[in-house]
XYZ file of C-alpha atoms in Angstrom:
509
model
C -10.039 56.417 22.678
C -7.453 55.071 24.821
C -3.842 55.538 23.719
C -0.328 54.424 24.800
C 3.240 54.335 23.539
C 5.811 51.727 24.071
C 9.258 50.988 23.494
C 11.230 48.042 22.204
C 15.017 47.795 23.755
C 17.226 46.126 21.856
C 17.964 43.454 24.339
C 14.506 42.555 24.980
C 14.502 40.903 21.586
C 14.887 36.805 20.723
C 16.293 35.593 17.661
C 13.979 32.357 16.252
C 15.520 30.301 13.459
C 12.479 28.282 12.014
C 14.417 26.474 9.684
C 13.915 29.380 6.659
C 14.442 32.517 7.492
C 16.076 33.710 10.751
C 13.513 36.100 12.106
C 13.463 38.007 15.039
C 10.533 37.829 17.704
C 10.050 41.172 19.482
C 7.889 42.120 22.983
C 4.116 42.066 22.647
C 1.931 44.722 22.556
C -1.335 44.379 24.219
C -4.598 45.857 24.836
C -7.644 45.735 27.015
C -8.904 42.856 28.293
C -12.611 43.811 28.542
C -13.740 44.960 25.148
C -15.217 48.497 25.110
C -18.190 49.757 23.659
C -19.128 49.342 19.756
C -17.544 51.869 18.018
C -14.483 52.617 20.209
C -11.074 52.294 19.390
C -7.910 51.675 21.472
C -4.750 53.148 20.012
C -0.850 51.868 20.739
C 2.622 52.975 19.354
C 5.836 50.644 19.186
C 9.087 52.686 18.611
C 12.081 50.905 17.930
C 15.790 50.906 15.878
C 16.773 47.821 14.364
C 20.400 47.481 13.482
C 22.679 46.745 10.209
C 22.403 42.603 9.618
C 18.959 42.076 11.359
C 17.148 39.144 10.160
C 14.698 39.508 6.983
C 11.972 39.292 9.168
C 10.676 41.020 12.063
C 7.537 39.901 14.476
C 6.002 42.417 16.221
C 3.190 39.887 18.548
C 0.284 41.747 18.899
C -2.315 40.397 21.462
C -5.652 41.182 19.885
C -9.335 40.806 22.645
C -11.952 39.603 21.439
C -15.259 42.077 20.261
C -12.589 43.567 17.670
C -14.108 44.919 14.197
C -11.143 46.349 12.824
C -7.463 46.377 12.965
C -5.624 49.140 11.392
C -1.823 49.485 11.347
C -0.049 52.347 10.121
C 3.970 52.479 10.521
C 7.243 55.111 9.471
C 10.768 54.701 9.303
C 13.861 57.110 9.223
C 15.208 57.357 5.465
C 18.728 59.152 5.823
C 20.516 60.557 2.982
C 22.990 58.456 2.223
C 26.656 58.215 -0.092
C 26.563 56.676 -3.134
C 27.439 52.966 -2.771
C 26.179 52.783 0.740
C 22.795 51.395 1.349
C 20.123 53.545 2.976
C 16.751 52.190 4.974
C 13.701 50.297 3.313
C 10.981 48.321 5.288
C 8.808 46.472 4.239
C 5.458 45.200 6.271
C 2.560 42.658 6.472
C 0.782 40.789 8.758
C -0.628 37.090 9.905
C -3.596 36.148 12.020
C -4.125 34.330 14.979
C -3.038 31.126 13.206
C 0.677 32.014 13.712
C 3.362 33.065 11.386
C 4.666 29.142 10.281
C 6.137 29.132 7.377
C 3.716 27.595 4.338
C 0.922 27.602 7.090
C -2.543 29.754 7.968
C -2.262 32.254 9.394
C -1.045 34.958 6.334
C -3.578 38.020 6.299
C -1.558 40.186 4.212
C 1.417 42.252 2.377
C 2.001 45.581 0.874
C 6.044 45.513 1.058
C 7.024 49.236 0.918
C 3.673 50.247 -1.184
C 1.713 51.615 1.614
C 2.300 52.942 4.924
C -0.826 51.802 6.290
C -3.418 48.878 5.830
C -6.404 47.915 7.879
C -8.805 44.367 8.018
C -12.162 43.665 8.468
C -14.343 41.079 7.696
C -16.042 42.865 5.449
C -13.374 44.446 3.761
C -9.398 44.945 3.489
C -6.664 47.469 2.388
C -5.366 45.746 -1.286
C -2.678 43.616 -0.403
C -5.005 42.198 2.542
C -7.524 39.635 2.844
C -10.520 40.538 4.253
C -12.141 38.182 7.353
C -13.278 38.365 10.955
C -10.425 39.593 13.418
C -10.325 36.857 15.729
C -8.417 37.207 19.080
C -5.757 35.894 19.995
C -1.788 36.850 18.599
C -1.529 38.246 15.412
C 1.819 39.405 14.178
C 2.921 42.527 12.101
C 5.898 41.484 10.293
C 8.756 43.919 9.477
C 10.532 43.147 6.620
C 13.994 44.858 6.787
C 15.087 44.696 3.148
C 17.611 47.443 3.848
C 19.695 48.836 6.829
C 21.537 51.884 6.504
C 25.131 51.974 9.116
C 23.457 54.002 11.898
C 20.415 51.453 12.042
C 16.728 51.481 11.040
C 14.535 53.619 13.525
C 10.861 52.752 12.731
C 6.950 53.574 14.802
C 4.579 51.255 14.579
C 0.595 52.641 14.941
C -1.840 49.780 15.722
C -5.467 51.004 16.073
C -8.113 48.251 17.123
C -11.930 49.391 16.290
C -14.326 47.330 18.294
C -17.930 46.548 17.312
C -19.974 43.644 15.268
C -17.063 42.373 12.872
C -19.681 41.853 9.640
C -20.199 39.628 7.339
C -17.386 38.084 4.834
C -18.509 38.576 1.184
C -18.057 35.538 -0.701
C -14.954 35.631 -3.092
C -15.776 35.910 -6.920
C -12.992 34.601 -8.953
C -12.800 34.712 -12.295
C -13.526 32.019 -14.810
C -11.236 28.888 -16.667
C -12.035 29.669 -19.671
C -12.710 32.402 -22.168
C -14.682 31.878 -25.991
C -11.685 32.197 -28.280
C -10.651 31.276 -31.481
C -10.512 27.105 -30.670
C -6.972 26.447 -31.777
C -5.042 29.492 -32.391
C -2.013 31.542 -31.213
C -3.068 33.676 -27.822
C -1.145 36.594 -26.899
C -0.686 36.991 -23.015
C 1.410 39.037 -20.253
C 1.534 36.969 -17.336
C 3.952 39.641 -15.438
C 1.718 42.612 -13.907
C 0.819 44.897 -10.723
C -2.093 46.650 -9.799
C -2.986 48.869 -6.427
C -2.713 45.014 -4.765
C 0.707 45.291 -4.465
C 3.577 47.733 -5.590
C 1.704 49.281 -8.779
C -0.767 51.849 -9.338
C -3.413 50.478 -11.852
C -6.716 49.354 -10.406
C -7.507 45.808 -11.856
C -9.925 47.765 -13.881
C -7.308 49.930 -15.442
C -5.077 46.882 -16.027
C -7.842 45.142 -18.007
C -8.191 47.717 -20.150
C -4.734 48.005 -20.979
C -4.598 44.275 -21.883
C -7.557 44.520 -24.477
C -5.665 48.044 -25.963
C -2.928 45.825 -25.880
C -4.320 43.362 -28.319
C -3.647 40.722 -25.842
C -6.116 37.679 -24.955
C -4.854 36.542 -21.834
C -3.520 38.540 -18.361
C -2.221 36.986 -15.019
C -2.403 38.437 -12.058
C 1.124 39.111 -10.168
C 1.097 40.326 -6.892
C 4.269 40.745 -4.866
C 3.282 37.617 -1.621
C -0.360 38.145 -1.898
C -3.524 36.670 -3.394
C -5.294 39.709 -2.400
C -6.317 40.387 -6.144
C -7.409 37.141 -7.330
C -11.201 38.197 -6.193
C -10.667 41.870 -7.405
C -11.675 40.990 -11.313
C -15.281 40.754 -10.939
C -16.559 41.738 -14.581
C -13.537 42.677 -16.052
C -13.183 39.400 -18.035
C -15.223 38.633 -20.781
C -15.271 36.402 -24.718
C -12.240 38.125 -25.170
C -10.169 38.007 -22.680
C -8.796 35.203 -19.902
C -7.929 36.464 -16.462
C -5.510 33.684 -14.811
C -4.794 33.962 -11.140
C -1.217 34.154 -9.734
C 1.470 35.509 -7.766
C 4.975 36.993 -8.131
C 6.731 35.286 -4.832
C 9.306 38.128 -3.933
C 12.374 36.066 -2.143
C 15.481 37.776 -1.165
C 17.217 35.459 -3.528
C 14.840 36.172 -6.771
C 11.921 36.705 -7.794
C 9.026 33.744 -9.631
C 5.871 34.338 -11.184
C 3.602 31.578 -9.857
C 1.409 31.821 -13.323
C -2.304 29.987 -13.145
C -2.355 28.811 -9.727
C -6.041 27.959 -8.328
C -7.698 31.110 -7.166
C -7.189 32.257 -3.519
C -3.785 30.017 -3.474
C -1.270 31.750 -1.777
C 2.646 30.611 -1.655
C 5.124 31.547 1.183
C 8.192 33.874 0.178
C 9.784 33.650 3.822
C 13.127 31.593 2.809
C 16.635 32.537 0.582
C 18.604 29.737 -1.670
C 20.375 28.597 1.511
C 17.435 27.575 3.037
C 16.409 24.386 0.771
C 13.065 25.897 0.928
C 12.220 26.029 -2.819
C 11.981 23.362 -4.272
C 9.191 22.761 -2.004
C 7.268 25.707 -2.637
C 7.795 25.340 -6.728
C 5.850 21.910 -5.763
C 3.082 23.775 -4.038
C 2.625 26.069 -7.154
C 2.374 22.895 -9.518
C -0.146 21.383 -6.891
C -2.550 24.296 -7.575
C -2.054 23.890 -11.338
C 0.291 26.590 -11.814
C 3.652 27.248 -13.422
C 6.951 27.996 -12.242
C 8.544 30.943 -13.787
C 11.871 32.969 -12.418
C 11.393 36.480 -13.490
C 14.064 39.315 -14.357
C 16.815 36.476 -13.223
C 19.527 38.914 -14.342
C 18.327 41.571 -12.796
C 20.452 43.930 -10.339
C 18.385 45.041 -8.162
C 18.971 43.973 -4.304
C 16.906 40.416 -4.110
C 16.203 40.086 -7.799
C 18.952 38.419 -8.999
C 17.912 34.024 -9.425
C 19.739 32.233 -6.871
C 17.728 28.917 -6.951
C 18.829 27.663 -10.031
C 16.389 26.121 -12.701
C 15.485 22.461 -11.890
C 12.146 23.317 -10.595
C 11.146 26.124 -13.530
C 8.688 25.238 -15.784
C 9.382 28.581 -18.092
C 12.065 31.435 -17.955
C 11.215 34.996 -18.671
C 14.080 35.994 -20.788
C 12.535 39.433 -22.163
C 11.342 41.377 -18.623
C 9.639 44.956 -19.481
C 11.154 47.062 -22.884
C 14.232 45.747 -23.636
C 17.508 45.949 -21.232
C 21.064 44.742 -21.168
C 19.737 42.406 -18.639
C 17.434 40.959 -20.771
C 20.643 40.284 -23.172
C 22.132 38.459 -20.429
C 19.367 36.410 -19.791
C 19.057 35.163 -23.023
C 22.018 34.080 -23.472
C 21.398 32.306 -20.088
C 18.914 30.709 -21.004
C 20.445 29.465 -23.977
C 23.324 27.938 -22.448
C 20.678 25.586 -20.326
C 19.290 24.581 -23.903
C 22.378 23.615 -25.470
C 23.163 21.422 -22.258
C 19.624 19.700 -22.374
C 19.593 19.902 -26.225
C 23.465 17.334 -26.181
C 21.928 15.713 -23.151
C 18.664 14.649 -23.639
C 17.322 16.326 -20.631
C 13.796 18.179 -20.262
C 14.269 21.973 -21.871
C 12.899 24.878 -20.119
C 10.977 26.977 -22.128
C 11.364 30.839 -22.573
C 8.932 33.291 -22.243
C 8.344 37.505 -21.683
C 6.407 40.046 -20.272
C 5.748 43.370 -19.240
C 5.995 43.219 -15.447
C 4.307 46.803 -16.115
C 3.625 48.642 -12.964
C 1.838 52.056 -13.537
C 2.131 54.677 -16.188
C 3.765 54.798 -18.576
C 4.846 51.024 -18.280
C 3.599 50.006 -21.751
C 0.834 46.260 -21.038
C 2.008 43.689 -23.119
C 5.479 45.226 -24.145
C 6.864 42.506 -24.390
C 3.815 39.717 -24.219
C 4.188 35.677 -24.968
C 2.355 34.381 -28.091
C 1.256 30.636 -27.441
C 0.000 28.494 -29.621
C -3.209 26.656 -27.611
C -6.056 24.371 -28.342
C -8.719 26.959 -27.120
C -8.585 30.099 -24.787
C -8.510 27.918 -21.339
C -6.692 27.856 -18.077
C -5.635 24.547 -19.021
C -4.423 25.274 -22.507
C -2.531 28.575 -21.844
C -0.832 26.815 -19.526
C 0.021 23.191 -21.253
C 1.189 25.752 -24.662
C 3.562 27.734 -22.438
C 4.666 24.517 -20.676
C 5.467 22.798 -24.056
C 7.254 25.573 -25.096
C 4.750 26.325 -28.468
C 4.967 29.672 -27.696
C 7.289 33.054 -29.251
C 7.784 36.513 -27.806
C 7.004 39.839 -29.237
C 7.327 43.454 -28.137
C 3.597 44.082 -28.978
C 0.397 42.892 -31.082
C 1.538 44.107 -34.318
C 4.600 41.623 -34.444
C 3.838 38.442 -35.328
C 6.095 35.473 -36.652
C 5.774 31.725 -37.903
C 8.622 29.672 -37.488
C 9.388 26.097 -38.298
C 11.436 23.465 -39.834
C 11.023 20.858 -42.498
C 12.954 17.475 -44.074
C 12.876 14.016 -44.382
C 9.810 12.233 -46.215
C 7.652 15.773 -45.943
C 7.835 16.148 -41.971
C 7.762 19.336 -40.028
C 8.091 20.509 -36.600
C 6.625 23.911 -35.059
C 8.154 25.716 -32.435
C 8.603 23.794 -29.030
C 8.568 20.701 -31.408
C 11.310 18.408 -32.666
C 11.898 17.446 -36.294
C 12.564 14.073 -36.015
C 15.411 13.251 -38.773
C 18.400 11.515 -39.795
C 21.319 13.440 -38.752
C 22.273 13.783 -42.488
C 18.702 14.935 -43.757
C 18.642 18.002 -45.340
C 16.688 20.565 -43.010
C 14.827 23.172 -44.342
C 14.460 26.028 -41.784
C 11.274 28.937 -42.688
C 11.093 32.590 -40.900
C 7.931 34.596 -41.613
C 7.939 37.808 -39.798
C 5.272 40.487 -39.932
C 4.725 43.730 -38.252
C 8.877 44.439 -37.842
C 10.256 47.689 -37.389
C 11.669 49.481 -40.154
C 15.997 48.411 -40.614
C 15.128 44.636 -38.183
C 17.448 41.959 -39.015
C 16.503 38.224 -38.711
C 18.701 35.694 -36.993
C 18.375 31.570 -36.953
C 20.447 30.403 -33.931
C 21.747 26.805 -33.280
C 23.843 25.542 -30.634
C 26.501 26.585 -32.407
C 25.504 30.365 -32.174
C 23.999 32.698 -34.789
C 24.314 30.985 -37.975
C 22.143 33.057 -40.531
C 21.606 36.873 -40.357
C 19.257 38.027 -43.220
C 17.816 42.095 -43.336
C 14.256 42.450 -43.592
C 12.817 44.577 -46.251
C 11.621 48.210 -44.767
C 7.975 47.475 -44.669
C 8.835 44.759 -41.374
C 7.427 42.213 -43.173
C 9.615 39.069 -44.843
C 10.688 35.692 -45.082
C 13.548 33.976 -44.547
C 15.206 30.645 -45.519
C 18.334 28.321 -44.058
C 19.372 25.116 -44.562
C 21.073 22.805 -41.914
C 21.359 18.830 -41.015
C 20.882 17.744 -37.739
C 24.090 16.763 -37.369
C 25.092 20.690 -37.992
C 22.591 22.321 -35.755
C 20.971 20.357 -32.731
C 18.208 22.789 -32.756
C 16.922 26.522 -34.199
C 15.503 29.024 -33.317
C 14.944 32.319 -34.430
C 15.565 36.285 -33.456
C 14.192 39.705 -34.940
C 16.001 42.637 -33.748
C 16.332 46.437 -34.385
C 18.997 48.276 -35.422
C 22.115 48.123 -32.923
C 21.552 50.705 -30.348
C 25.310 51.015 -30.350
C 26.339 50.377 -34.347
C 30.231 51.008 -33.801
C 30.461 48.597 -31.181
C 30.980 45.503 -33.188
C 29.373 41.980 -32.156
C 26.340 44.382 -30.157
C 22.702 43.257 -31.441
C 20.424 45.573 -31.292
C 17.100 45.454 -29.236
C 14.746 42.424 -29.485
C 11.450 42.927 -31.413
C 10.372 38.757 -30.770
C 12.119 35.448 -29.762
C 11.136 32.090 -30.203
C 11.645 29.002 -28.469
C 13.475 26.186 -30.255
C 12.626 23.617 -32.615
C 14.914 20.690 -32.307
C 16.119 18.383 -34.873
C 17.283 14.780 -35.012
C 16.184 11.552 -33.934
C 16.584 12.661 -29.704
C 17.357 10.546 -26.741
């Protein structure tokens, strides 16, 4: 085993501005030129220090011979104690092939973000996070992501280990299917918001599956953080009763969007911020493959979560992200702000959904999940119910609620639908809710606000009546909530328990 060590000066560096992303390019690293015997390995170390405001990414070129089996990189960083209020050091890393690092193009091979320390490819096999397939020669690149930099700098090691031999055979991918048996035309419960080992959590896909069907849920979609690594890791885990959909949760440093039903092995770049004009480009790509467009946690606080893209290219919201939060309060009333304005208008809506975005134990699958209402248990009509906005959320399976509005000469409109009026029609608006908490309160919102508050009765299960025109209230929807957390703080709901999306009234535009 041949080893050596080398070391990146600062100056030695270029900065590349690709038109995303600044990134910074540094010195490559290469190894023999004659590849040794099957079964050896060849061993080099890159030490460097990058400083407060380096680029988001990182290239580290690494010139790879041919006869390579295996390329394994493992990698550290200093993590300082630091004061509150002052950021310390994260890192995040990946890699592309030979193809080159282009934005949108070839060559991507992998990320684990700050899951791992090390990863390694083959064809035969990859770390999660990875995609398995030959090691060609040529440049690959491990890319640094630094998505924190602490005052003194960030001093990282990079390990890269090249095994040399017969690279194997690929295996051929096994995705999983469009369509599950169902119930034909019947409300589906789903949580299209999850990790597994393939990215930051710690369920295996096996684990996560089982979770869903505890859950009570019928459909699951698989999240990663920049990686289609799991889309072939479901092999019989699906089944009659349960509809795996294939996706991605692309992790920007301006927010976060869960890419829900995309084509299996489709993979969508994450390289670019809000000031880039990159999006709207890449919301097309997930559409292309069939998939949806939904920011995730846009309220959140944490550093790169908050939605900086704005909504003209979502085709959903998530509104309700993991057991209830104030940022989920936030984001509701958000979201409802964008309907009034399409609601007076006439624009397109964007409908509202929730999920668990449940990482490991004890992250509760399905808490909260999206209820849609769908012609059969298919790719297709998961996706055309969430996209029409016949869906509601709940916390879990034992919540359930029908909502709708009637008037006029015996017409009525479901949820996502519009009840199609005079503006002086009486409107009669129905809330049945099963499955409640003990003490929830129901609430009918318009465009004017909350308009009706009604108690349940203690078993959670109830109905409730309001009546409106369509000149009062451009559309309703409804709310079940728990007690207020904080009962002498007037004007404070208390936690959700479900949510649906509207049903509008009048004539329209």
């Amino acid at each position: 085993m041949c080893n050596d060590h080398t070391e990146h000066a600062m100056g030695r560096r270029a900065l590349l501005v690709t038109g995303a992303a600044a990134a910074l390019t540094l010195s490559s690293v290469s190894f023999a030129n004659a590849a040794p015997s099957s079964g050896e390995t060849e061993t080099k170390t890159v030490r460097g220090t990058l400083p407060t405001g380096s680029p988001d990414f990182v290239y580290l070129p690494v010139d790879v011979p041919r006869g390579v089996r295996e390329i394994r990189v493992a990698y550290s960083y200093q993590r300082p104690t630091m004061p509150a209020g002052t950021q310390g050091n994260a890192l995040d890393i990946g890699i592309f092939d030979e193809r080159g690092t282009k934005l949108g193009g070839d060559g991507f091979r992998g990320w684990s973000g700050g899951a791992r320390t090390e990863f390694f490819i083959r064809a035969d096999e990859a770390t999660p996070g990875y995609l398995p397939g030959p090691v060609r020669s040529g440049t690959w690149h491990i890319a640094l992501g630094p998505y924190t930099v602490a005052p003194e700098g960030l001093p990282y090691e990079v390990t890269i280990t090249l095994t040399y031999g017969s690279p194997g055979a690929t295996p051929r991918p096994v995705h999983p299917p469009e369509r599950a048996k169902g119930r034909g035309r019947a409300w589906y419960r789903g949580d299209c918001h999850l990790h597994s080992v393939h990215s930051d959590g710690r369920r295996t896909p096996a684990e996560i599956a089982a979770g869903a069907r505890a859950a009570g849920l019928d459909f699951i979609n698989s999240s990663e953080h920049n990686t289609s690594s799991a889309h072939t890791a479901w092999d019989g885990l699906w089944g009659d009763d349960l509809l795996i959909l294939t996706g991605e949760e692309i992790t920007t440093r301006n927010g976060h969007v869960v890419a829900v039903g995309m084509d299996p092995g489709t993979f969508v770049d994450w390289r670019y911020r809000a000031r880039d004009n990159r999006f709207g480009h890449y919301a097309r790509e997930v559409r292309r493959a069939g998939g949806l467009v939904v920011p995730a946690h846009p309220h959140a606080t944490c550093i790169g979560c908050n939605w900086k893209f704005g909504f003209n290219d979502a085709d959903a919201v998530e509104v309700w992200n993991g057991p209830f939060t104030p940022e989920d309060e936030v984001a509701l009333a958000s979201w409802d702000n964008t309907l009034v304005s399409s609601a007076r208008s006439g624009r397109p809506w964007t409908p509202a959904m929730g999920s668990s975005d449940a990482h490991r134990d004890p992250d509760p699958i399905g808490t909260p999940q999206t209820v849609v209402l769908a012609d059969e248990l298919s790719r297709e009509a998961i996706l055309a119910g969430i996209r029409a906005g016949r869906s509601y959320i709940a916390e879990s399976a034992a919540v359930s609620v029908t909502f709708g509005a009637s008037g006029g000469r015996g017409l009525h409109a479901g949820i996502g639908e519009r009840l199609k009026v005079a503006d002086d029609d009486p409107v009669t608006v129905r809330l049945e809710v099963t499955g409640a908490p003990a003490g929830s309160t129901a609430r009918i919102v318009t465009d004017q606000g909350t308009l009706h508050t009604a108690a349940l009765p203690q078993s959670g299960t109830g109905t409730v009546e309001w009546r409106t025109t369509a000149e009062y209230a451009t559309y309703v929807r409804a709310e079940v909530r728990r007690p207020p957390a904080s009962p002498g703080v007037p004007g404070v709901p208390g936690p959700f328990v479900a949510l649906t999306n509207p049903v509008f009234l009048g004539q329209g535009s």
